mmCIF file of C-alpha atoms in Angstrom:
data_model
loop_
_atom_site.group_PDB
_atom_site.id
_atom_site.type_symbol
_atom_site.label_atom_id
_atom_site.label_comp_id
_atom_site.label_asym_id
_atom_site.label_seq_id
_atom_site.Cartn_x
_atom_site.Cartn_y
_atom_site.Cartn_z
ATOM 1 C CA ASP A 1 -28.457 -2.322 9.975
ATOM 2 C CA ALA A 2 -29.103 -2.866 13.682
ATOM 3 C CA LEU A 3 -26.533 -5.673 13.830
ATOM 4 C CA LEU A 4 -24.002 -3.597 11.899
ATOM 5 C CA SER A 5 -24.440 -0.662 14.286
ATOM 6 C CA GLU A 6 -24.118 -2.964 17.293
ATOM 7 C CA VAL A 7 -20.924 -4.596 16.009
ATOM 8 C CA ALA A 8 -19.472 -1.192 15.046
ATOM 9 C CA ARG A 9 -20.113 0.105 18.578
ATOM 10 C CA ASP A 10 -18.549 -3.018 20.114
ATOM 11 C CA ILE A 11 -15.493 -2.674 17.886
ATOM 12 C CA GLN A 12 -15.124 1.034 18.683
ATOM 13 C CA ARG A 13 -15.393 0.367 22.406
ATOM 14 C CA ALA A 14 -12.816 -2.445 22.294
ATOM 15 C CA LEU A 15 -10.342 -0.427 20.229
ATOM 16 C CA LEU A 16 -10.637 2.692 22.380
ATOM 17 C CA GLN A 17 -10.224 0.636 25.561
ATOM 18 C CA ALA A 18 -7.040 -0.763 23.984
ATOM 19 C CA ASP A 19 -5.834 2.858 23.535
ATOM 20 C CA VAL A 20 -6.026 2.752 19.747
ATOM 21 C CA ASN A 21 -5.963 6.201 18.153
ATOM 22 C CA VAL A 22 -9.439 7.773 17.870
ATOM 23 C CA GLU A 23 -9.027 8.714 14.198
ATOM 24 C CA LEU A 24 -7.839 5.208 13.340
ATOM 25 C CA THR A 25 -10.782 3.725 15.229
ATOM 26 C CA ALA A 26 -13.192 5.931 13.267
ATOM 27 C CA ARG A 27 -11.540 4.956 9.992
ATOM 28 C CA LEU A 28 -11.825 1.260 10.796
ATOM 29 C CA THR A 29 -15.500 1.485 11.638
ATOM 30 C CA GLN A 30 -16.157 3.521 8.483
ATOM 31 C CA ARG A 31 -14.436 0.814 6.438
ATOM 32 C CA LEU A 32 -16.512 -1.803 8.238
ATOM 33 C CA LYS A 33 -19.765 -0.070 7.350
ATOM 34 C CA ALA A 34 -18.712 0.574 3.748
ATOM 35 C CA ARG A 35 -17.627 -3.008 3.101
ATOM 36 C CA ALA A 36 -20.630 -4.475 4.898
ATOM 37 C CA THR A 37 -22.866 -2.459 2.565
ATOM 38 C CA GLU A 38 -20.944 -3.293 -0.609
ATOM 39 C CA GLU A 39 -20.102 -6.952 0.017
ATOM 40 C CA LYS A 40 -22.195 -10.011 0.785
ATOM 41 C CA PRO A 41 -21.353 -12.707 3.352
ATOM 42 C CA PRO A 42 -19.996 -15.980 1.911
ATOM 43 C CA ALA A 43 -22.475 -18.810 1.654
ATOM 44 C CA GLY A 44 -23.061 -20.376 5.059
ATOM 45 C CA ALA A 45 -21.526 -17.502 7.038
ATOM 46 C CA ASN A 46 -23.633 -15.517 9.471
ATOM 47 C CA MET A 47 -23.570 -11.738 9.390
ATOM 48 C CA ARG A 48 -21.753 -11.234 12.701
ATOM 49 C CA ASP A 49 -18.862 -13.521 11.707
ATOM 50 C CA PHE A 50 -18.715 -11.751 8.340
ATOM 51 C CA LEU A 51 -18.401 -8.347 10.029
ATOM 52 C CA ILE A 52 -15.702 -9.585 12.394
ATOM 53 C CA ARG A 53 -13.764 -10.984 9.441
ATOM 54 C CA ILE A 54 -13.900 -7.566 7.756
ATOM 55 C CA ILE A 55 -12.443 -5.894 10.846
ATOM 56 C CA TYR A 56 -9.715 -8.542 11.036
ATOM 57 C CA GLU A 57 -8.773 -7.943 7.402
ATOM 58 C CA GLU A 58 -8.716 -4.166 7.845
ATOM 59 C CA ILE A 59 -6.511 -4.362 10.942
ATOM 60 C CA ARG A 60 -4.203 -6.782 9.124
ATOM 61 C CA ASN A 61 -3.944 -4.317 6.237
ATOM 62 C CA ILE A 62 -2.899 -1.563 8.654
ATOM 63 C CA LEU A 63 -0.337 -3.680 10.503
ATOM 64 C CA GLY A 64 1.014 -5.238 7.310
ATOM 65 C CA GLU A 65 1.503 -8.806 6.195
ATOM 66 C CA ASN A 66 4.239 -11.024 7.602
ATOM 67 C CA ARG A 67 7.458 -10.394 5.726
ATOM 68 C CA PRO A 68 9.318 -13.400 4.323
ATOM 69 C CA TYR A 69 12.497 -14.278 6.187
ATOM 70 C CA ASP A 70 15.623 -12.954 4.513
ATOM 71 C CA VAL A 71 18.485 -15.458 4.823
ATOM 72 C CA LYS A 72 21.181 -12.872 4.133
ATOM 73 C CA PRO A 73 23.498 -12.210 7.111
ATOM 74 C CA LYS A 74 22.273 -9.269 9.136
ATOM 75 C CA ARG A 75 23.120 -7.178 12.168
ATOM 76 C CA ILE A 76 20.279 -6.042 14.421
ATOM 77 C CA LEU A 77 20.576 -3.117 16.835
ATOM 78 C CA LEU A 78 18.087 -3.164 19.727
ATOM 79 C CA VAL A 79 17.188 0.165 21.342
ATOM 80 C CA GLY A 80 14.638 1.237 23.925
ATOM 81 C CA LEU A 81 14.083 2.700 27.362
ATOM 82 C CA PHE A 82 14.949 0.953 30.615
ATOM 83 C CA GLY A 83 12.586 -1.822 31.659
ATOM 84 C CA GLN A 84 11.023 -2.356 28.226
ATOM 85 C CA GLY A 85 12.446 -5.864 27.802
ATOM 86 C CA LYS A 86 15.383 -5.310 25.411
ATOM 87 C CA THR A 87 17.719 -7.857 26.979
ATOM 88 C CA THR A 88 15.098 -10.578 27.215
ATOM 89 C CA HIS A 89 13.933 -9.793 23.708
ATOM 90 C CA ALA A 90 17.478 -10.107 22.363
ATOM 91 C CA ALA A 91 17.539 -13.746 23.454
ATOM 92 C CA LYS A 92 14.020 -14.343 22.121
ATOM 93 C CA LEU A 93 15.086 -12.904 18.797
ATOM 94 C CA ALA A 94 18.163 -15.144 18.708
ATOM 95 C CA ARG A 95 15.976 -18.159 19.394
ATOM 96 C CA PHE A 96 13.546 -17.101 16.665
ATOM 97 C CA TYR A 97 16.306 -17.053 14.069
ATOM 98 C CA GLN A 98 17.796 -20.302 15.339
ATOM 99 C CA LYS A 99 14.476 -21.983 14.638
ATOM 100 C CA LYS A 100 14.859 -20.750 11.059
ATOM 101 C CA GLY A 101 18.042 -22.793 10.876
ATOM 102 C CA VAL A 102 20.595 -19.974 11.069
ATOM 103 C CA ARG A 103 23.265 -19.009 13.556
ATOM 104 C CA ALA A 104 22.448 -16.143 15.926
ATOM 105 C CA ASP A 105 24.911 -14.463 18.291
ATOM 106 C CA LEU A 106 24.483 -11.845 21.009
ATOM 107 C CA ILE A 107 26.545 -8.824 22.053
ATOM 108 C CA ALA A 108 26.011 -7.126 25.434
ATOM 109 C CA ALA A 109 26.734 -3.400 25.114
ATOM 110 C CA ASP A 110 24.937 -2.020 28.171
ATOM 111 C CA VAL A 111 27.967 -0.467 29.850
ATOM 112 C CA HIS A 112 25.822 1.238 32.488
ATOM 113 C CA ARG A 113 24.183 -1.836 34.016
ATOM 114 C CA PRO A 114 26.437 -4.849 34.734
ATOM 115 C CA ALA A 115 23.383 -6.911 35.673
ATOM 116 C CA ALA A 116 22.164 -6.616 32.076
ATOM 117 C CA ILE A 117 25.400 -8.190 30.847
ATOM 118 C CA ASP A 118 25.017 -11.058 33.322
ATOM 119 C CA GLN A 119 21.382 -11.499 32.323
ATOM 120 C CA LEU A 120 22.165 -11.657 28.607
ATOM 121 C CA GLU A 121 25.022 -14.092 29.220
ATOM 122 C CA GLN A 122 22.667 -16.428 31.097
ATOM 123 C CA LEU A 123 20.015 -16.117 28.385
ATOM 124 C CA ALA A 124 22.571 -16.742 25.640
ATOM 125 C CA ARG A 125 23.640 -19.918 27.406
ATOM 126 C CA ARG A 126 20.015 -20.976 27.735
ATOM 127 C CA VAL A 127 19.264 -20.577 24.022
ATOM 128 C CA ASN A 128 22.718 -21.829 22.992
ATOM 129 C CA ALA A 129 23.684 -18.598 21.230
ATOM 130 C CA GLY A 130 27.145 -17.108 20.919
ATOM 131 C CA PHE A 131 27.844 -14.333 23.433
ATOM 132 C CA TYR A 132 30.302 -11.452 23.651
ATOM 133 C CA ALA A 133 30.846 -8.852 26.361
ATOM 134 C CA ASP A 134 33.722 -6.793 27.715
ATOM 135 C CA ARG A 135 33.140 -5.815 31.324
ATOM 136 C CA THR A 136 36.234 -3.595 31.391
ATOM 137 C CA GLU A 137 35.192 -1.451 28.404
ATOM 138 C CA THR A 138 33.172 1.685 29.152
ATOM 139 C CA ARG A 139 32.426 2.639 25.543
ATOM 140 C CA ALA A 140 29.455 0.785 24.090
ATOM 141 C CA GLU A 141 30.527 1.479 20.517
ATOM 142 C CA GLU A 142 33.874 -0.263 21.103
ATOM 143 C CA ILE A 143 32.050 -3.329 22.397
ATOM 144 C CA ALA A 144 29.867 -3.252 19.290
ATOM 145 C CA ARG A 145 32.945 -3.051 17.069
ATOM 146 C CA ALA A 146 34.755 -5.849 18.923
ATOM 147 C CA GLY A 147 31.622 -8.003 18.884
ATOM 148 C CA ARG A 148 31.454 -7.755 15.110
ATOM 149 C CA ALA A 149 35.058 -8.910 14.912
ATOM 150 C CA ARG A 150 34.379 -11.799 17.312
ATOM 151 C CA PHE A 151 31.557 -13.207 15.167
ATOM 152 C CA PRO A 152 32.563 -12.643 11.516
ATOM 153 C CA ASP A 153 30.579 -15.693 10.350
ATOM 154 C CA SER A 154 27.372 -14.980 12.260
ATOM 155 C CA ASP A 155 24.148 -15.153 10.251
ATOM 156 C CA VAL A 156 22.329 -12.849 12.678
ATOM 157 C CA LEU A 157 24.250 -10.678 15.114
ATOM 158 C CA ILE A 158 22.167 -8.911 17.766
ATOM 159 C CA LEU A 159 23.438 -5.927 19.770
ATOM 160 C CA ASP A 160 21.738 -5.176 23.101
ATOM 161 C CA THR A 161 22.208 -1.541 24.138
ATOM 162 C CA ALA A 162 21.597 0.455 27.299
ATOM 163 C CA GLY A 163 18.326 2.105 28.203
ATOM 164 C CA ARG A 164 17.348 4.959 30.497
ATOM 165 C CA SER A 165 14.288 5.706 32.573
ATOM 166 C CA GLY A 166 13.735 8.599 30.161
ATOM 167 C CA LEU A 167 15.019 9.543 26.743
ATOM 168 C CA ASP A 168 17.919 12.001 26.875
ATOM 169 C CA GLU A 169 20.643 13.282 24.568
ATOM 170 C CA ASP A 170 23.329 11.112 26.198
ATOM 171 C CA LEU A 171 21.368 7.964 25.348
ATOM 172 C CA LEU A 172 20.707 9.107 21.789
ATOM 173 C CA ALA A 173 24.374 10.002 21.308
ATOM 174 C CA GLU A 174 25.448 6.574 22.548
ATOM 175 C CA ILE A 175 22.986 4.872 20.208
ATOM 176 C CA ARG A 176 24.308 6.923 17.288
ATOM 177 C CA ARG A 177 27.878 5.872 18.098
ATOM 178 C CA CYS A 178 26.836 2.224 18.379
ATOM 179 C CA LYS A 179 25.010 2.480 15.082
ATOM 180 C CA SER A 180 28.080 3.905 13.390
ATOM 181 C CA ALA A 181 30.360 1.178 14.775
ATOM 182 C CA PHE A 182 27.942 -1.726 14.346
ATOM 183 C CA GLU A 183 26.475 -0.709 10.961
ATOM 184 C CA PRO A 184 23.177 -2.558 11.515
ATOM 185 C CA ASN A 185 20.855 -3.729 8.763
ATOM 186 C CA GLU A 186 17.923 -3.238 11.126
ATOM 187 C CA VAL A 187 17.260 -1.038 14.146
ATOM 188 C CA LEU A 188 14.470 -2.382 16.337
ATOM 189 C CA LEU A 189 12.799 -0.354 19.071
ATOM 190 C CA VAL A 190 11.648 -2.659 21.875
ATOM 191 C CA LEU A 191 8.534 -1.458 23.685
ATOM 192 C CA ASP A 192 6.304 -2.643 26.477
ATOM 193 C CA ALA A 193 3.066 -3.636 24.742
ATOM 194 C CA ALA A 194 1.100 -1.884 27.511
ATOM 195 C CA MET A 195 2.371 1.563 26.440
ATOM 196 C CA GLY A 196 -0.587 2.148 24.151
ATOM 197 C CA GLN A 197 -0.364 5.244 21.944
ATOM 198 C CA ALA A 198 2.744 6.387 23.833
ATOM 199 C CA ALA A 199 4.601 3.856 21.672
ATOM 200 C CA GLY A 200 4.276 6.150 18.670
ATOM 201 C CA ARG A 201 5.706 9.105 20.567
ATOM 202 C CA SER A 202 8.582 6.972 21.814
ATOM 203 C CA ALA A 203 9.384 5.770 18.292
ATOM 204 C CA GLY A 204 9.396 9.333 16.992
ATOM 205 C CA ALA A 205 11.700 10.478 19.782
ATOM 206 C CA PHE A 206 14.269 7.782 19.071
ATOM 207 C CA ARG A 207 14.529 8.650 15.394
ATOM 208 C CA PRO A 208 12.826 11.983 14.733
ATOM 209 C CA GLY A 209 11.062 12.073 11.387
ATOM 210 C CA ARG A 210 12.059 8.544 10.453
ATOM 211 C CA GLY A 211 11.272 6.020 13.159
ATOM 212 C CA PRO A 212 13.079 2.713 13.626
ATOM 213 C CA HIS A 213 12.891 -0.088 11.065
ATOM 214 C CA GLY A 214 10.471 -1.885 13.343
ATOM 215 C CA ARG A 215 8.796 -1.880 16.713
ATOM 216 C CA ASP A 216 8.750 -5.048 18.761
ATOM 217 C CA PRO A 217 6.053 -4.873 21.438
ATOM 218 C CA ASP A 218 7.518 -7.093 24.133
ATOM 219 C CA GLN A 219 6.278 -8.535 27.429
ATOM 220 C CA ASP A 220 4.522 -11.868 27.453
ATOM 221 C CA GLY A 221 0.783 -12.277 27.562
ATOM 222 C CA TRP A 222 -2.202 -10.270 26.400
ATOM 223 C CA VAL A 223 -2.515 -6.677 27.562
ATOM 224 C CA ARG A 224 -5.390 -4.249 27.322
ATOM 225 C CA GLU A 225 -3.580 -1.149 26.152
ATOM 226 C CA ALA A 226 -1.931 -2.500 23.001
ATOM 227 C CA GLY A 227 -2.908 0.423 20.789
ATOM 228 C CA GLY A 228 0.708 1.244 20.059
ATOM 229 C CA ALA A 229 0.990 -1.790 17.788
#
């Protein structure tokens, strides 16, 4: 009982420092105590390792198992605020799918920041992905539509959109137009992993009541405030 209480306190402290929701933290520690009482450690396992394994399994259950890769052609729309890593993540995503043995192509639709187009073009060249941009077009949805036409045989087509320092109606309207023109199979919200619980509020603001198909916490390395995951 003393060891269980100690581990539960350590887990609570670590989760709260990582900005994990208080109610979720309480639920996890309750599950830890319940399972530790009901189950017995496997032969040869010490109690502390057994308790840590329980927490790992419970967190995995919350986050969900890895989904099998779907080889069907798909279009992915990336959305997010400025500085969250969308453009870099677009190239990372293309490289991820390339390693699965499929063709991935990139479309630059940030009509408000020319540097983002240049950045994505350089990244596309680096990962050997197809690239489309139109620096004379001011309507992101038209770039999305033309990009689809440019890559009719793409296995995975990724659209990088503009961000803002804050969420506003102009950004949401532009995303809606891009979504209509691009007709994505998936909409991914790219977030800085250090946002903590603010990630949930951001996801809700982008698609009120529904949320995006997925959230991709970006930025390399481990961060303390990863509670948004």
